[in-house]
Coordinates of C-alpha atoms and ligand atoms in Angstrom, one line a residue:
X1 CA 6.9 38.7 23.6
X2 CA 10.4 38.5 22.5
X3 CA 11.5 37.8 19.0
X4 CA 12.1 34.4 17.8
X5 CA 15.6 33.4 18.2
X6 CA 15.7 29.6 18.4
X7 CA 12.8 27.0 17.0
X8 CA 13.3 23.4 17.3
X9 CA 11.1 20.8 15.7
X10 CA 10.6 17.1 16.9
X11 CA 10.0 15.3 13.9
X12 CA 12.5 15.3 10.7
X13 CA 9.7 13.9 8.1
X14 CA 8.2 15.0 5.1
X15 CA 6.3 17.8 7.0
X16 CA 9.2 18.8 9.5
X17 CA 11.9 18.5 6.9
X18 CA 11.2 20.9 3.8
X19 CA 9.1 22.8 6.5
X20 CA 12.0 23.9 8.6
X21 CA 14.5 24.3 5.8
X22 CA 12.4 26.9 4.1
X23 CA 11.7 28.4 7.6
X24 CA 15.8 28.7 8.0
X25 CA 15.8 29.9 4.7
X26 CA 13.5 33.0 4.7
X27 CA 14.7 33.8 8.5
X28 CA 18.7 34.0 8.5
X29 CA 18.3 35.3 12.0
X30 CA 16.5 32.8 13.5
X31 CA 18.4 28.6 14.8
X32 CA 16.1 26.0 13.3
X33 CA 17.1 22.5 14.9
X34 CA 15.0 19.9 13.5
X35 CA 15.6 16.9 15.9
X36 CA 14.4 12.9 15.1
X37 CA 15.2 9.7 17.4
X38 CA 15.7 8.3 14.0
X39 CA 19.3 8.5 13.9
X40 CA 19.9 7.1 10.4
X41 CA 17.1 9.8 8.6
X42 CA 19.2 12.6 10.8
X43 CA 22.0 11.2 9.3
X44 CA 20.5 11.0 5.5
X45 CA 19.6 14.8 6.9
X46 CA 22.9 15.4 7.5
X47 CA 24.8 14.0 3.9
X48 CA 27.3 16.4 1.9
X49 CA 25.5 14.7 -0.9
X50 CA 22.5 16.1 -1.3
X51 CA 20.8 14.0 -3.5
X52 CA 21.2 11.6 -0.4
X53 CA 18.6 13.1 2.0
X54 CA 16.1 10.6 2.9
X55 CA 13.1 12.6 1.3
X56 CA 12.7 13.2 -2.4
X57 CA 11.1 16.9 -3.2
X58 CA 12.3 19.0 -6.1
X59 CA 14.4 22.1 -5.2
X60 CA 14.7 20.7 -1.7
X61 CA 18.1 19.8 -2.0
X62 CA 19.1 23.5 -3.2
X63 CA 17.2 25.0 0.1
X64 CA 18.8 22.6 2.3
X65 CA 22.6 22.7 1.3
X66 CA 22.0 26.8 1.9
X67 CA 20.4 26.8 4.8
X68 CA 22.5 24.0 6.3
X69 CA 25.0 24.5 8.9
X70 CA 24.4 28.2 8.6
X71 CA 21.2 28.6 10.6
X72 CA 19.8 24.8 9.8
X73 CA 20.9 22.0 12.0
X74 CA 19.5 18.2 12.1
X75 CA 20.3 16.5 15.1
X76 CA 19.3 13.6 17.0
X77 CA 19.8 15.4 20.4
X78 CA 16.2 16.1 21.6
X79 CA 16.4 17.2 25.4
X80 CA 19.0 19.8 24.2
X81 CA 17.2 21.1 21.4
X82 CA 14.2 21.2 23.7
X83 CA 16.0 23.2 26.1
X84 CA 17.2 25.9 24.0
X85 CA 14.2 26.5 22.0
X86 CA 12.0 29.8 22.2
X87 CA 9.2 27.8 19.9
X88 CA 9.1 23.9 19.4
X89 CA 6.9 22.8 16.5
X90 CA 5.8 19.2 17.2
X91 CA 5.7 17.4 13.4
X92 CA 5.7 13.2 14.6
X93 CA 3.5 11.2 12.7
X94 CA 0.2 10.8 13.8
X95 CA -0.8 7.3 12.2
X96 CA -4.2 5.4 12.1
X97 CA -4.6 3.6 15.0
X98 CA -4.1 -0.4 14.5
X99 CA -5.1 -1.4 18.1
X100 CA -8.0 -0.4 21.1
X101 CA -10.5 1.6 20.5
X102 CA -11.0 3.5 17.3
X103 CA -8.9 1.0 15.5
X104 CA -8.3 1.4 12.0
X105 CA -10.3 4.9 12.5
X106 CA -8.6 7.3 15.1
X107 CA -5.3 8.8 15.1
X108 CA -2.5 7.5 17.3
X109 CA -1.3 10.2 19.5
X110 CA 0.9 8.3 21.5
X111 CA 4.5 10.3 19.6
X112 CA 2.6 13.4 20.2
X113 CA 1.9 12.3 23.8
X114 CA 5.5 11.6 24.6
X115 CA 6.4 14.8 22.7
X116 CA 4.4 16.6 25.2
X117 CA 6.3 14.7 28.0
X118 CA 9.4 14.9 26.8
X119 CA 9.3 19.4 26.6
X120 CA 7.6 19.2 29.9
X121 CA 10.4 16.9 31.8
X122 CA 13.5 19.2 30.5
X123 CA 11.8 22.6 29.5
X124 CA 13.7 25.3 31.8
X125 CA 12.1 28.6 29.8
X126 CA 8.8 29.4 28.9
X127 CA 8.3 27.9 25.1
X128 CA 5.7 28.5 22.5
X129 CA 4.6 25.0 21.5
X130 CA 3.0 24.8 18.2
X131 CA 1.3 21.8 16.8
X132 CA 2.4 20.8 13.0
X133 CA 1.0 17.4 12.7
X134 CA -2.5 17.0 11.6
X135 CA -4.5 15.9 14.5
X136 CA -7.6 15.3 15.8
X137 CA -9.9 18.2 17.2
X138 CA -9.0 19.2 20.7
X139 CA -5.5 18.0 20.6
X140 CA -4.0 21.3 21.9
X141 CA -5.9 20.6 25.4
X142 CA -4.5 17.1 25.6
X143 CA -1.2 18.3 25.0
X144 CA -1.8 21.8 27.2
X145 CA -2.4 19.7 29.9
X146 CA 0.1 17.5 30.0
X147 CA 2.5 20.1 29.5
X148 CA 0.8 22.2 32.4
X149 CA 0.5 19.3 35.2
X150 CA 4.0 17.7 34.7
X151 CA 6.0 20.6 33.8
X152 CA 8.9 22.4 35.7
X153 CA 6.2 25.7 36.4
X154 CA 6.8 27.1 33.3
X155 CA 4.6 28.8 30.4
X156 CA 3.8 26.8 28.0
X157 CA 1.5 28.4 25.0
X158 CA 0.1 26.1 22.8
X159 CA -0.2 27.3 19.1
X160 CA -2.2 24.8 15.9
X161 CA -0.6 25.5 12.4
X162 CA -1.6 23.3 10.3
X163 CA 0.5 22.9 7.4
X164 CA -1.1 22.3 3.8
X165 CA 1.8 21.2 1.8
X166 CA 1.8 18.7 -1.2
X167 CA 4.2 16.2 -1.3
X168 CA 6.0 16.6 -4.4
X169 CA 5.5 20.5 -5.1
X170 CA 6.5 21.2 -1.3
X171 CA 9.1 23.8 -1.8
X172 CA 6.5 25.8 -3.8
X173 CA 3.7 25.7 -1.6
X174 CA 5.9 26.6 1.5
X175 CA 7.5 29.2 -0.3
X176 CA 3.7 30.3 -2.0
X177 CA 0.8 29.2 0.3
X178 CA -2.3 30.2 -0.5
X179 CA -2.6 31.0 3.3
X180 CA -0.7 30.0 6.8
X181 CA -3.3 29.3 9.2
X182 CA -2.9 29.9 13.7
X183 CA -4.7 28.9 15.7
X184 CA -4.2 29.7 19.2
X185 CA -5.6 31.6 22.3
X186 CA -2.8 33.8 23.7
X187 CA -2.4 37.3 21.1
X188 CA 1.4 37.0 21.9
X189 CA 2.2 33.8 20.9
X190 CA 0.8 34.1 17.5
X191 CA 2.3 37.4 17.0
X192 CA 5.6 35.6 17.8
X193 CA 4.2 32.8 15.1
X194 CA 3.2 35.5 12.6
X195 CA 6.1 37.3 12.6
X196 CA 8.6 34.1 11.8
X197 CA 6.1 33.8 8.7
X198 CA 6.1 37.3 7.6
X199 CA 10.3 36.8 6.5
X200 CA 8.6 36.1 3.3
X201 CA 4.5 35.3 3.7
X202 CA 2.2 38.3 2.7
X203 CA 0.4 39.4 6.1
X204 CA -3.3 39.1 4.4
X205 CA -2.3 35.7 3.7
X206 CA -1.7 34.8 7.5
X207 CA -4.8 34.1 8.9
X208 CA -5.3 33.6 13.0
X209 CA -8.8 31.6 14.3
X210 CA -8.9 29.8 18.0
X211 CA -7.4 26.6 18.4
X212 CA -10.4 24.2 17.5
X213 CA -11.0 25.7 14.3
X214 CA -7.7 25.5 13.1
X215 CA -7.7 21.8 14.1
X216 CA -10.4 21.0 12.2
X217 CA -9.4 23.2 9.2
X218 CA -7.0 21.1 8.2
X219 CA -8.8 17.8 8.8
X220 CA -11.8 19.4 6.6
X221 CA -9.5 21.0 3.8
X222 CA -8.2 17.6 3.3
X223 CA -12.0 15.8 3.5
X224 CA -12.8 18.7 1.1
X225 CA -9.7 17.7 -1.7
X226 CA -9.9 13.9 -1.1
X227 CA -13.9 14.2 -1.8
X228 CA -13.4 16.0 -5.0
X229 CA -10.9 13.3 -6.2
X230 CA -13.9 10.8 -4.7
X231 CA -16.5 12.7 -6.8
X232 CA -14.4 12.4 -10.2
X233 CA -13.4 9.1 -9.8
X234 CA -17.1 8.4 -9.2
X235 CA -18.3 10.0 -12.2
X236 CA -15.0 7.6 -14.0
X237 CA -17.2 4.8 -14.1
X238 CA -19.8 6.4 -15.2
X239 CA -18.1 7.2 -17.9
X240 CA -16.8 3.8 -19.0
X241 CA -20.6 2.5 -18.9
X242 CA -22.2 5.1 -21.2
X243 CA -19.2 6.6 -23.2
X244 CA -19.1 9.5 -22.1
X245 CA -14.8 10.8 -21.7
X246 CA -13.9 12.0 -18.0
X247 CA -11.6 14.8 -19.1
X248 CA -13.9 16.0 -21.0
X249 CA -16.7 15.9 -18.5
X250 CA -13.8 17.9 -15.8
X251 CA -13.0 20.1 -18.4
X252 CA -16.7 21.3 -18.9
X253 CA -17.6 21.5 -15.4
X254 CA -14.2 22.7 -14.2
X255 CA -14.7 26.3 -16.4
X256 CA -17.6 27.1 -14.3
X257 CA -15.7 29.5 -11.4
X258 CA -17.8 28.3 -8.8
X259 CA -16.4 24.5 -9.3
X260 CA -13.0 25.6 -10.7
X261 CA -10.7 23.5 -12.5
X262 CA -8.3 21.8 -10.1
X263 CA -8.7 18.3 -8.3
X264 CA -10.9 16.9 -11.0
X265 CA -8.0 14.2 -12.4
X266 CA -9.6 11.0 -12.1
X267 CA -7.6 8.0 -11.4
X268 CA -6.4 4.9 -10.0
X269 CA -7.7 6.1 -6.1
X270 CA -5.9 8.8 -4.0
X271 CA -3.4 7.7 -1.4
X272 CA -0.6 9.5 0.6
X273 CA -0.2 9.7 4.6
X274 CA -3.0 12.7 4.9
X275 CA -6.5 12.1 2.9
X276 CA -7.6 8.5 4.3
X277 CA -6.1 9.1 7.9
X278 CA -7.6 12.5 8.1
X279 CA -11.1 11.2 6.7
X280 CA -11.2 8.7 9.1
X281 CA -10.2 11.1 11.7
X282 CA -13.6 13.1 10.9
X283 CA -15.8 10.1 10.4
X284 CA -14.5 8.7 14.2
X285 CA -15.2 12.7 15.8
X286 CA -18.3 12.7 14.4
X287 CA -19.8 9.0 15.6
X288 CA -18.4 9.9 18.8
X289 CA -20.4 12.9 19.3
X290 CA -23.4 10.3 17.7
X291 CA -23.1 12.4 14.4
X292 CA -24.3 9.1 12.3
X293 CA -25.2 11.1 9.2
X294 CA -22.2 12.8 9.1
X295 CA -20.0 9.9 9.6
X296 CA -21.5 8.0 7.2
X297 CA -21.3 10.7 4.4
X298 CA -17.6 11.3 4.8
X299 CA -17.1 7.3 4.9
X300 CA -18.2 7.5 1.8
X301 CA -15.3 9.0 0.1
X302 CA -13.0 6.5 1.6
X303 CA -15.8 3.9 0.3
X304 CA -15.6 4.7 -3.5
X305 CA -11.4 5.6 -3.0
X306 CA -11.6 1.6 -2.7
X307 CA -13.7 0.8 -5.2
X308 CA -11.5 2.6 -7.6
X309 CA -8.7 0.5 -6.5
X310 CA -10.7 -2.6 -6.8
X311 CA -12.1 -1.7 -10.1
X312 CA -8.8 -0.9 -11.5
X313 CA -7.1 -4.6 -10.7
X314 CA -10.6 -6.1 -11.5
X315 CA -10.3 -4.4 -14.9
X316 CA -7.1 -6.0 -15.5
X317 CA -7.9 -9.5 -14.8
X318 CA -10.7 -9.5 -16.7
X319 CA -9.3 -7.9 -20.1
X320 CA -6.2 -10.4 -19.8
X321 CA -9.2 -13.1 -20.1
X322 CA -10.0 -13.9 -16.3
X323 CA -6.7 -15.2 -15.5
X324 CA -3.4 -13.3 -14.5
X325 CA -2.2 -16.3 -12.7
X326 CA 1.6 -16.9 -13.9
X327 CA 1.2 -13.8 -15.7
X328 CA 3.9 -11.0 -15.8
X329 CA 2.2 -8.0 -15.6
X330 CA 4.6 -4.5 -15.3
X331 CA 4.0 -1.9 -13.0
X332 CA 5.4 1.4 -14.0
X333 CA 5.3 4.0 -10.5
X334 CA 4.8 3.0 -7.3
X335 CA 4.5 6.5 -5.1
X336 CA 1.0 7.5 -4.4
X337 CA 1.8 10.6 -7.0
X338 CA 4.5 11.7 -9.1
X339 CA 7.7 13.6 -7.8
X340 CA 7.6 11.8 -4.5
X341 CA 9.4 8.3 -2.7
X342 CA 6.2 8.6 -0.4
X343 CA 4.4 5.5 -0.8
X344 CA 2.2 5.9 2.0
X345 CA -1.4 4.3 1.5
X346 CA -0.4 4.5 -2.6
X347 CA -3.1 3.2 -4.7
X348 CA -0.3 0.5 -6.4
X349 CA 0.2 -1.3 -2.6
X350 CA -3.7 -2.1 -3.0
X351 CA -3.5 -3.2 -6.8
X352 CA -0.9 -5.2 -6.6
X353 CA -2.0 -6.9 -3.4
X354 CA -5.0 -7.8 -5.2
X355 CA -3.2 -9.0 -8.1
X356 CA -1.1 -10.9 -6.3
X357 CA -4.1 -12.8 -4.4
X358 CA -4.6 -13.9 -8.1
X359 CA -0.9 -15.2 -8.5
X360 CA 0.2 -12.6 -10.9
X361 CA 4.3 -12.1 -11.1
X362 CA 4.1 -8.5 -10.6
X363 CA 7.7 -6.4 -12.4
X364 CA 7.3 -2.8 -10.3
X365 CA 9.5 -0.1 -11.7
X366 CA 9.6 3.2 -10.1
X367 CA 12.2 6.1 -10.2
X368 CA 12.4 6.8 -6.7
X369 CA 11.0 4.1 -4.5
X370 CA 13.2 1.7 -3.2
X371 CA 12.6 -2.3 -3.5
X372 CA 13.4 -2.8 0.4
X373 CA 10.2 0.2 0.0
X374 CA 7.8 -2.1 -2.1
X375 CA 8.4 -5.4 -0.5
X376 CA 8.5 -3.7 3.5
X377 CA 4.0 -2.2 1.6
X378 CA 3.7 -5.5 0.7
X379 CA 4.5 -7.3 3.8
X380 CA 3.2 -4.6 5.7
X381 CA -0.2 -5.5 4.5
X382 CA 0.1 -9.1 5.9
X383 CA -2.1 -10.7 3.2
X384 CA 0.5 -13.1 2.5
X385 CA 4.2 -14.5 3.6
X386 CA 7.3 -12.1 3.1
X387 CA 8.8 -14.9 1.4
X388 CA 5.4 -15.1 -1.5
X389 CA 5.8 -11.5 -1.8
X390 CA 9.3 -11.8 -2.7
X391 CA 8.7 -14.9 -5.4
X392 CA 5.8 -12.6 -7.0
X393 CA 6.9 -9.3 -7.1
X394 CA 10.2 -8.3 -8.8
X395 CA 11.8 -4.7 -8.2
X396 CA 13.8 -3.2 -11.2
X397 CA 16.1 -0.4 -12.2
X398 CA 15.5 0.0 -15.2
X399 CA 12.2 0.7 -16.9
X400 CA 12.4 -1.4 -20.3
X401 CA 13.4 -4.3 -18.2
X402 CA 10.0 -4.5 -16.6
X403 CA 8.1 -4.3 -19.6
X404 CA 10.1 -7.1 -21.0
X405 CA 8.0 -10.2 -21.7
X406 CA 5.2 -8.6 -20.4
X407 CA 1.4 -9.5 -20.8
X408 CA 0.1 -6.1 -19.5
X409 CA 1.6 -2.7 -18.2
X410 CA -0.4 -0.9 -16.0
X411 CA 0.9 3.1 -14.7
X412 CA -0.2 3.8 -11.0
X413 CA 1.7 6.7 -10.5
X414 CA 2.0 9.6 -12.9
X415 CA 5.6 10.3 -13.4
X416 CA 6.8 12.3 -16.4
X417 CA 9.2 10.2 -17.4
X418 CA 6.8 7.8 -18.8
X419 CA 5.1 9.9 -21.4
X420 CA 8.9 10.4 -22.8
X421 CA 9.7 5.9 -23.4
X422 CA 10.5 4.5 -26.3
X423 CA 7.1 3.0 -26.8
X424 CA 7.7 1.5 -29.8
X425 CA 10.3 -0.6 -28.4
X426 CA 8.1 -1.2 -25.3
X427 CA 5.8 -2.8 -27.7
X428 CA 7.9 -4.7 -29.2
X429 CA 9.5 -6.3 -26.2
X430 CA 6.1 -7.0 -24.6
X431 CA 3.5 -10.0 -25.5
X432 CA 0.8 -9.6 -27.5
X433 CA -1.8 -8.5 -27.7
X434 CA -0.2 -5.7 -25.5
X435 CA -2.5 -4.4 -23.0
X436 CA -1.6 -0.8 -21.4
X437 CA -4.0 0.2 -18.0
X438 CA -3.4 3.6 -17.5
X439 CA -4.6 4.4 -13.9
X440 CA -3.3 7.7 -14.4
X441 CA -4.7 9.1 -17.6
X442 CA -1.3 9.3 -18.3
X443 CA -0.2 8.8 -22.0
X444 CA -1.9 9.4 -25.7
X445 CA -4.5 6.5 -26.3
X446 CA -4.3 7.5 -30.1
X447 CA -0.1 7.0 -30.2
X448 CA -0.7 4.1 -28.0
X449 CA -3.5 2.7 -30.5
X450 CA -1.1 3.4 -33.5
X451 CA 1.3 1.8 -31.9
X452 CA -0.8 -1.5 -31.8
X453 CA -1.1 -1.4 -28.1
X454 CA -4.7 -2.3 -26.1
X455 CA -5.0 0.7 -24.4
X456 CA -7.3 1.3 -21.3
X457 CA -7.8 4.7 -19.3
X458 CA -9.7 5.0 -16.2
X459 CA -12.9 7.1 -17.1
X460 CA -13.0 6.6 -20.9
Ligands
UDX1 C1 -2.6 16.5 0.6 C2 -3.1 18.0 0.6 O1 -3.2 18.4 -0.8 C3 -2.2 18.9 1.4 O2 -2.8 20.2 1.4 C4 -2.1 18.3 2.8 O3 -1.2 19.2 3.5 C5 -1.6 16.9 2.8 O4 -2.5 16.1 2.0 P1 -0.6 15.2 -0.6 O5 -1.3 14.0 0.0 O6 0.8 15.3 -0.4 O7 -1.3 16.5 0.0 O8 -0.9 15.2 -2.2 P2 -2.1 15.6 -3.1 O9 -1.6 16.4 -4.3 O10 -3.2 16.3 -2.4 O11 -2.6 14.2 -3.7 C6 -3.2 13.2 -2.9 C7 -3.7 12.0 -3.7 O12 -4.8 12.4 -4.6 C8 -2.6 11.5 -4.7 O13 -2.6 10.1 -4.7 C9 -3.0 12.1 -6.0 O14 -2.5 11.3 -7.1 C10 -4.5 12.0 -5.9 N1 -5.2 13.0 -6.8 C11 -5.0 14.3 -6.6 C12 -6.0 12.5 -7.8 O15 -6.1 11.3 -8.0 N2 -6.6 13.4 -8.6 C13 -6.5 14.8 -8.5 O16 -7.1 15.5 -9.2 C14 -5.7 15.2 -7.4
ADP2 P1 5.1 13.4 8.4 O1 4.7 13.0 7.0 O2 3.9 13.8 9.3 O3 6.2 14.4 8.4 P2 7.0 11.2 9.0 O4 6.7 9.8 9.4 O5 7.6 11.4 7.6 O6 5.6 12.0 9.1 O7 7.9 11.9 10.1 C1 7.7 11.9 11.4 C2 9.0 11.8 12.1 O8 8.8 12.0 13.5 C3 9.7 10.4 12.0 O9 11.0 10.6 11.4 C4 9.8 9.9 13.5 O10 11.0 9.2 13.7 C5 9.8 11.2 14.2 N1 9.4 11.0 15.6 C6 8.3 10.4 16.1 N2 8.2 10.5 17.5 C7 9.3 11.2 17.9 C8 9.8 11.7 19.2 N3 9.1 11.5 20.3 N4 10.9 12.4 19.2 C9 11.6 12.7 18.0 N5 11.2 12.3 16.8 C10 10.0 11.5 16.7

């Protein structure tokens, strides 16, 4: 197999993106087209101003202006970057389903599908094809044979690498993985694979299974993370009925190596693209092959990821005495975690919305999320009329003018900037008695209480 001279990847998102430019960066050597039928995120992509491209990760920007028009090119020319490609990673978003069978459960596949058609119809060269998305089990066959029956006679390999970035520390974990996973059948083709890792990923590190384990691997390391977060937040409740304190409760069964300390935060509920879609992913395999135990366990996590939610806006209306209606309450974060604009499945979308149901005026301030972001969640949802999310919800700039007036703040996302307000102003400005919820464990309950704020914490 020849070297790797050219990759493309179909897909410019918060996988392909930061994916490819560190790719670029570690492999001078090697054209990295990342290609999108998005023209305006290409062009975001494409901005001299850095602090302009359309994802936020820290240290991307840096990585990006390097790499860029050296060796790193964004484009929304598919067919051509198709055709010149030695390796295509396919990174399209692989959504729940919200139609047909396995609605609400199974994974879309119809971008990867059309990926898959669109390499076989131009390809002209044999081309490593390596799925990036996270995808159901046995996706490499689908895609294998389409790519085989409607294809111009050329080989087409089919490689799964799974990619187990965190939004928001992306840059380190590409640069730092624990481990880069292929899966694959032909020796070749993940040498080919191996080798564009091995620019800068120790070789012990870069581990090779067949296809259908890789495929699952991810789906299970993500079951395996969002379950832990499930577990804790479990235990949160617990906590609040017999006084027991969460962190503590993490903290003393985190020091025991064989649990280990990380993933134990409790809080608000768990959201982003991966850990709901990927759980339902496992829960739909496993009823289809009539798995109804296993199903149901893993259903579970998504069950009590819920409740959390629930709980948390429950909490609320009940401490500001069984009525929010009418009531300005301030939301500080809106991403599903700190150091991110994803809002994808964020636990505040699912607060709010109950809120809302209750006629609250909800005042959403958040760093990096857009308003046309938070209203486009909202509406999205459907619960109500665009135009009643826009007379209840208010998007600001500027954090002080949120809390202004305010009967309650609640934090859904954990954003460092928080911990550093003016809270005595913050108090001041807001009514009293001034109730804090602090779905993220966030700031110092004893400041808070010295402060003369009503403070609650998930978990205490
Ligand atoms: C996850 C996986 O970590 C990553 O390996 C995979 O590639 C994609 O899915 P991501 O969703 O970007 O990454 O973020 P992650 O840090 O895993 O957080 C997911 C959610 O869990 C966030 O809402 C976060 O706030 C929440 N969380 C995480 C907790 O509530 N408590 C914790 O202890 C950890
Ligand atoms: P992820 O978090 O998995 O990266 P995103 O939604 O951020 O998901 O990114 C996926 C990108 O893939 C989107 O920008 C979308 O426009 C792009 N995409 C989907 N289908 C195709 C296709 N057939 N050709 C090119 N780009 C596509």
């Amino acid at each position: 197999m020849k070297n790797i001279k050219k990759i493309t990847c179909i897909g410019a998102g918060y996988v392909g993106g930061p994916t490819m430019a560190v790719i670029a960066q570690k492999n001078p050597d090697i054209t990295v087209t990342v290609v999108d039928l998005n023209e305006a995120r290409i062009d975001a992509w494409n901005d001299e101003d850095a602090s302009k491209l359309p994802i936020y990760e820290p240290g991307l920007d840096a990585i990006v202006t390097e790499a860029r028009g050296r060796n790193l090119f964004f484009s929304t020319d598919v067919e051509r970057a198709i055709v010149e490609a030695d390796m295509i990673f396919i990174s399209v978003n692989t959504p729940t389903k919200t139609y047909g069978k396995g609605k609400g459960q199974a994974a879309d596949l119809k971008f990867i599908e059309l990926c898959a058609r669109q390499i076989a119809a131009v390809a002209t060269s044999d081309k490593i094809v390596v799925e990036k998305s996270t995808l159901p089990v046995r996706t490499a066959e689908a895609l294998k044979s389409i790519l085989d029956h409607t294809g111009n006679g050329v080989n087409f390999h089919i490689l799964s690498n799974p990619e187990f970035l965190a939004e928001g520390t992306a840059v380190a974990d590409l640069q730092n993985p624990d481990r880069v996973l292929i899966g694959g059948e032909d020796a070749e083709a993940i040498e080919a694979l191996a080798q564009v890792y091995e620019a800068w990923v120790p070789r012990e590190r870069i581990i090779t299974t067949n296809l259908w384990s890789s495929e699952l691997s991810k789906l299970v390391a993500n079951a395996f993370l969002a379950q832990r977060v499930s577990s804790i937040n479990a235990i949160s409740e617990l906590c609040e009925a017999t006084g027991a304190n969460v962190d503590e409760v993490a903290r003393a069964i985190g020091l025991d190596s064989r649990i280990g300390p990380k993933f134990l935060k409790a809080s608000v509920g768990f959201g982003g693209s991966c850990f709901q879609k990927d759980i339902l992913n496992l829960v739909y395999i496993a009823r289809s092959y009539n798995l109804k135990a296993v199903a149901d366990y893993w259903e579970q996590v998504i069950i009590l990821n819920d409740h959390q939610k629930t709980r948390f806006a429950e909490q609320i209306i009940k401490t500001l005495y069984n009525t929010v209606n009418g009531k300005k309450i301030a939301f500080l974060g809106w991403a599903f975690k700190k150091d991110t604009n994803d809002t994808r499945e964020s636990a505040a979308i699912y607060v709010a919305d109950y809120l809302l149901e209750e006629e609250a005026n909800i005042v959403v301030y958040d760093p990096k999320v857009s308003s046309d972001q938070i209203y486009r969640d909202l509406d999205y949802l459907g619960t109500r009329s665009p135009a009643d999310n826009r007379r209840l919800v208010t998007v600001v700039n500027e954090p002080y003018e949120a809390v202004d007036e305010a009967h309650a703040l609640a934090v859904l996302t954990e954003w460092d900037e928080f911990k550093a307000y003016d809270w005595q102003r913050i108090k001041e400005v807001m009514k009293k008695p001034s109730f804090v919820f602090d779905g993220r464990k966030l700031l110092n309950r004893s400041f808070l209480e010295s402060l003369g704020f009503v403070y609650y914490a998930i978990g205490e």
